[in-house]
Coordinates of C-alpha atoms and ligand atoms in Angstrom, one line a residue:
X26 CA -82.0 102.3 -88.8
X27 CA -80.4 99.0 -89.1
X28 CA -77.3 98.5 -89.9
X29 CA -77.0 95.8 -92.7
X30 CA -73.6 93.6 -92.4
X31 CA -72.6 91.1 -94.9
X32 CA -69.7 89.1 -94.1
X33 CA -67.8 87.5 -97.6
X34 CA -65.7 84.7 -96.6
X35 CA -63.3 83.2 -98.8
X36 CA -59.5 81.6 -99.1
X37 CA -58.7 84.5 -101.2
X38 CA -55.2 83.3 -102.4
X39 CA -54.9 86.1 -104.0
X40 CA -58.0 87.9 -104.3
X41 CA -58.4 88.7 -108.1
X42 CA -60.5 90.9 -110.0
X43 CA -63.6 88.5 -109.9
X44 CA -63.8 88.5 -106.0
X45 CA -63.2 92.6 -105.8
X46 CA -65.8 93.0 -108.5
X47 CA -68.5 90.9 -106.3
X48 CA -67.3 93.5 -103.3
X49 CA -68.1 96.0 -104.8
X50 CA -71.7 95.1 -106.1
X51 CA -72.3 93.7 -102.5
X52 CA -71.2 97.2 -100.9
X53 CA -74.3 98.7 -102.6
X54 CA -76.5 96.1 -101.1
X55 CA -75.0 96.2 -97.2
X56 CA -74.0 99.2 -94.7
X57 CA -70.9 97.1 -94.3
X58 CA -68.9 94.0 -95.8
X59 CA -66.8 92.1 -93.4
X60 CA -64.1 89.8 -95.7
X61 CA -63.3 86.6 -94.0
X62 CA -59.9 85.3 -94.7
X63 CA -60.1 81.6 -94.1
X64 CA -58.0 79.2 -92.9
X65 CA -58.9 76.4 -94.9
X66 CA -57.0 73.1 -93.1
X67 CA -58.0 71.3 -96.9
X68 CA -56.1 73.5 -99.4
X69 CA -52.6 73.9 -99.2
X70 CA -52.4 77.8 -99.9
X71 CA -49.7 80.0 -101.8
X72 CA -50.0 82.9 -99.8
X73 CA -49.8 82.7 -95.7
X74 CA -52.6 84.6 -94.2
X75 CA -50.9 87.1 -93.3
X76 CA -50.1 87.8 -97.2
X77 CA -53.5 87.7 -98.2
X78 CA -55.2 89.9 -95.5
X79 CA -52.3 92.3 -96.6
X80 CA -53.3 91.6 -100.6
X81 CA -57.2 91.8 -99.9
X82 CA -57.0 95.1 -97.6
X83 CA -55.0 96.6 -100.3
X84 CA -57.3 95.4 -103.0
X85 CA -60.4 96.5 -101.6
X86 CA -59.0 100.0 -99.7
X87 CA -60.8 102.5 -102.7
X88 CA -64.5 101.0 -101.1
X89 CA -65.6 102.3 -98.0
X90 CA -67.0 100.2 -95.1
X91 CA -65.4 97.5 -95.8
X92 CA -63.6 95.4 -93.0
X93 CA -61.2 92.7 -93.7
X94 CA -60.2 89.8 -91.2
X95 CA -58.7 86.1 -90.7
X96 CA -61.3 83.5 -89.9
X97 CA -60.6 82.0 -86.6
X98 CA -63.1 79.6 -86.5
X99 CA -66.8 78.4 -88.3
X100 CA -68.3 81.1 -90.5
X101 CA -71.5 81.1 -88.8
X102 CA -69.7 82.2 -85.9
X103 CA -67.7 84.7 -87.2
X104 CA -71.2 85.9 -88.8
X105 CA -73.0 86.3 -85.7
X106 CA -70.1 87.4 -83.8
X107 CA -69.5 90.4 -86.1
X108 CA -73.6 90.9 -86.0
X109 CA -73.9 89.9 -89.8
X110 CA -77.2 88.4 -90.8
X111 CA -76.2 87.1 -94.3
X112 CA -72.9 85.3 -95.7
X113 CA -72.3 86.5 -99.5
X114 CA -70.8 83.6 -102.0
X115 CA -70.2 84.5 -105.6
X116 CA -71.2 82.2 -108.4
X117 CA -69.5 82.2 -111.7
X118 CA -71.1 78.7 -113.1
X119 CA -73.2 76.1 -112.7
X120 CA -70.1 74.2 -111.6
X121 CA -70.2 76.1 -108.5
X122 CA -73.5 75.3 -107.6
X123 CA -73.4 71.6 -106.2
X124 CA -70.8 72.9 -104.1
X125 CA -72.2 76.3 -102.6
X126 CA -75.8 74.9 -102.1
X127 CA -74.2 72.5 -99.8
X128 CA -72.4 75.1 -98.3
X129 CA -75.1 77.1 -97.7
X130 CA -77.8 74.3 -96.9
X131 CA -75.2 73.2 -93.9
X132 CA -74.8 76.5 -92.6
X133 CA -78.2 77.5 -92.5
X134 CA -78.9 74.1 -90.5
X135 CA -76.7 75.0 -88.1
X136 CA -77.7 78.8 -87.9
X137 CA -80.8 79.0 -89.0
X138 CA -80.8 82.9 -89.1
X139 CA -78.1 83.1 -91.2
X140 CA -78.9 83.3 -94.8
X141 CA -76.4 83.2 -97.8
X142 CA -76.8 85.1 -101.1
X143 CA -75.0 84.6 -104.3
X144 CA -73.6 87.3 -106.1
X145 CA -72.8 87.1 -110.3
X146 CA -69.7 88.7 -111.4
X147 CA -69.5 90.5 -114.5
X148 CA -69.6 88.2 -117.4
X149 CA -65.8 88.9 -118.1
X150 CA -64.7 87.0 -114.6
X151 CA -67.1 84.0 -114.8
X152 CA -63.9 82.0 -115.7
X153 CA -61.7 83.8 -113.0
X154 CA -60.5 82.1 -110.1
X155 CA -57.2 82.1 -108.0
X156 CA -55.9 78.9 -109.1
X157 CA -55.9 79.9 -112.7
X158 CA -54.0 83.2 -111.6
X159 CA -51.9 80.9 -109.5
X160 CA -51.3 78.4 -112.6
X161 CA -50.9 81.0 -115.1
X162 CA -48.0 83.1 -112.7
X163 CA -46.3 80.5 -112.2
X164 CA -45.3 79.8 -115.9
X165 CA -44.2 83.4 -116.2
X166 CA -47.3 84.5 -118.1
X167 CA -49.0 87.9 -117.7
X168 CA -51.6 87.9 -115.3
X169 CA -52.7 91.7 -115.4
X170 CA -56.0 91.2 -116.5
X171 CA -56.5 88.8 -113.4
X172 CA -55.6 90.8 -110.5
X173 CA -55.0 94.1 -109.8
X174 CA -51.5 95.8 -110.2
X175 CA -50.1 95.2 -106.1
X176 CA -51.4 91.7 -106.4
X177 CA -49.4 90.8 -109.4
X178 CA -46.5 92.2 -107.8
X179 CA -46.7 90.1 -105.3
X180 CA -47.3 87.1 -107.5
X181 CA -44.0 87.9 -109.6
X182 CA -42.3 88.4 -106.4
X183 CA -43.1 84.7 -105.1
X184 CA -42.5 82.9 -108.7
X185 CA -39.4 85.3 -109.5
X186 CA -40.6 86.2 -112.5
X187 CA -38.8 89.1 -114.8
X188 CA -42.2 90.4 -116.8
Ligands
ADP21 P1 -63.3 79.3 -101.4 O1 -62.1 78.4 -101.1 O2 -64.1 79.6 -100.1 O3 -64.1 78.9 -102.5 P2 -62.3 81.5 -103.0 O4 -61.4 82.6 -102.6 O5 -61.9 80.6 -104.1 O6 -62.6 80.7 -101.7 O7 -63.7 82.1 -103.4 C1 -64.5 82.9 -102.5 C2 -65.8 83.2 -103.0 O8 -65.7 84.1 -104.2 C3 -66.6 82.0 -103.5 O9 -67.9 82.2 -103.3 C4 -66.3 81.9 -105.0 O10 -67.3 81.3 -105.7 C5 -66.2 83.4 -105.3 N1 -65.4 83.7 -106.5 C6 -64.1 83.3 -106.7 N2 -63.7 83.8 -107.9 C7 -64.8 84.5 -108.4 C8 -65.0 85.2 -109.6 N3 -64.1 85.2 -110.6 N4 -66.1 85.8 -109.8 C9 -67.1 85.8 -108.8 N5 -67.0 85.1 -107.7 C10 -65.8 84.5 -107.5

């Protein structure tokens, strides 16, 4: 049979509970999930990516087949390269529509068979993303509802914090 690969590309700084929760809905859907840490030349990231391929292996290490890696170049490429047919995006709102439909349009133009899917989150993390955690950490507030227990470690770590 088949194998079915899914590759979930993201800046992931840090992974939270939102992204591992789309993970592990995906898993059930593919043989295997390849995470693609990006390197995204736009955003000026907290974590280097060494930091966050170390957060998001440690974060996803209770689900099996599930590979986690540094983008080193286009997403389609990384796709093809790694035999994945389809690149899974989460959606929490309609806000982040305009923005992955574009996405997604683009990189099906340029591979056209390479699809994208959409995954929904559990209602509870359709306000979740890393730069809230970010914002919220670094005014000392608690943040274990947002990311998992080593993650906020690692947050505390970088903004000092005592809690
Ligand atoms: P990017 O910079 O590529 O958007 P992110 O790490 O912010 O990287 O997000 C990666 C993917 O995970 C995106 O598809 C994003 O919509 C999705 N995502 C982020 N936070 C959540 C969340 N709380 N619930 C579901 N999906 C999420």
């Amino acid at each position: 049979m088949k194998n079915k690969i899914a590759i979930y590309p993201g800046t992931f700084d840090p992974i939270t509970l939102g992204h591992i929760d789309i993970v592990e809905r995906s898993i059930k859907i593919f043989d295997k999930i390849i995470v693609v840490i990006g390197i995204n030349s736009h955003k000026q990231c907290l974590f280097n990516e060494a930091e966050r391929l170390d957060m998001t292996k440690h974060s996803l290490n209770h689900i099996d087949n599930i590979e986690v890696i540094i983008n080193e170049g286009l997403t389609v490429d990384i796709a093809e390269k790694h035999n994945a047919s389809t690149i899974i995006r989460g959606l929490r709102a309609i806000s982040d529509f305009d923005y992955e439909f574009q996405i997604a349009l683009t990189n099906r133009k340029i591979r056209y068979n390479i699809d994208t899917i959409f995954m929904l989150p559990d209602e509870k993390y359709t306000y979740l993303s890393s730069t809230i955690v970010r914002e919220i950490a670094m005014f000392n507030e608690n943040i274990n509802s947002f990311v998992n227990d080593y993650v906020s470690t690692k947050l505390k770590e970088k903004f000092n914090m005592k809690i």
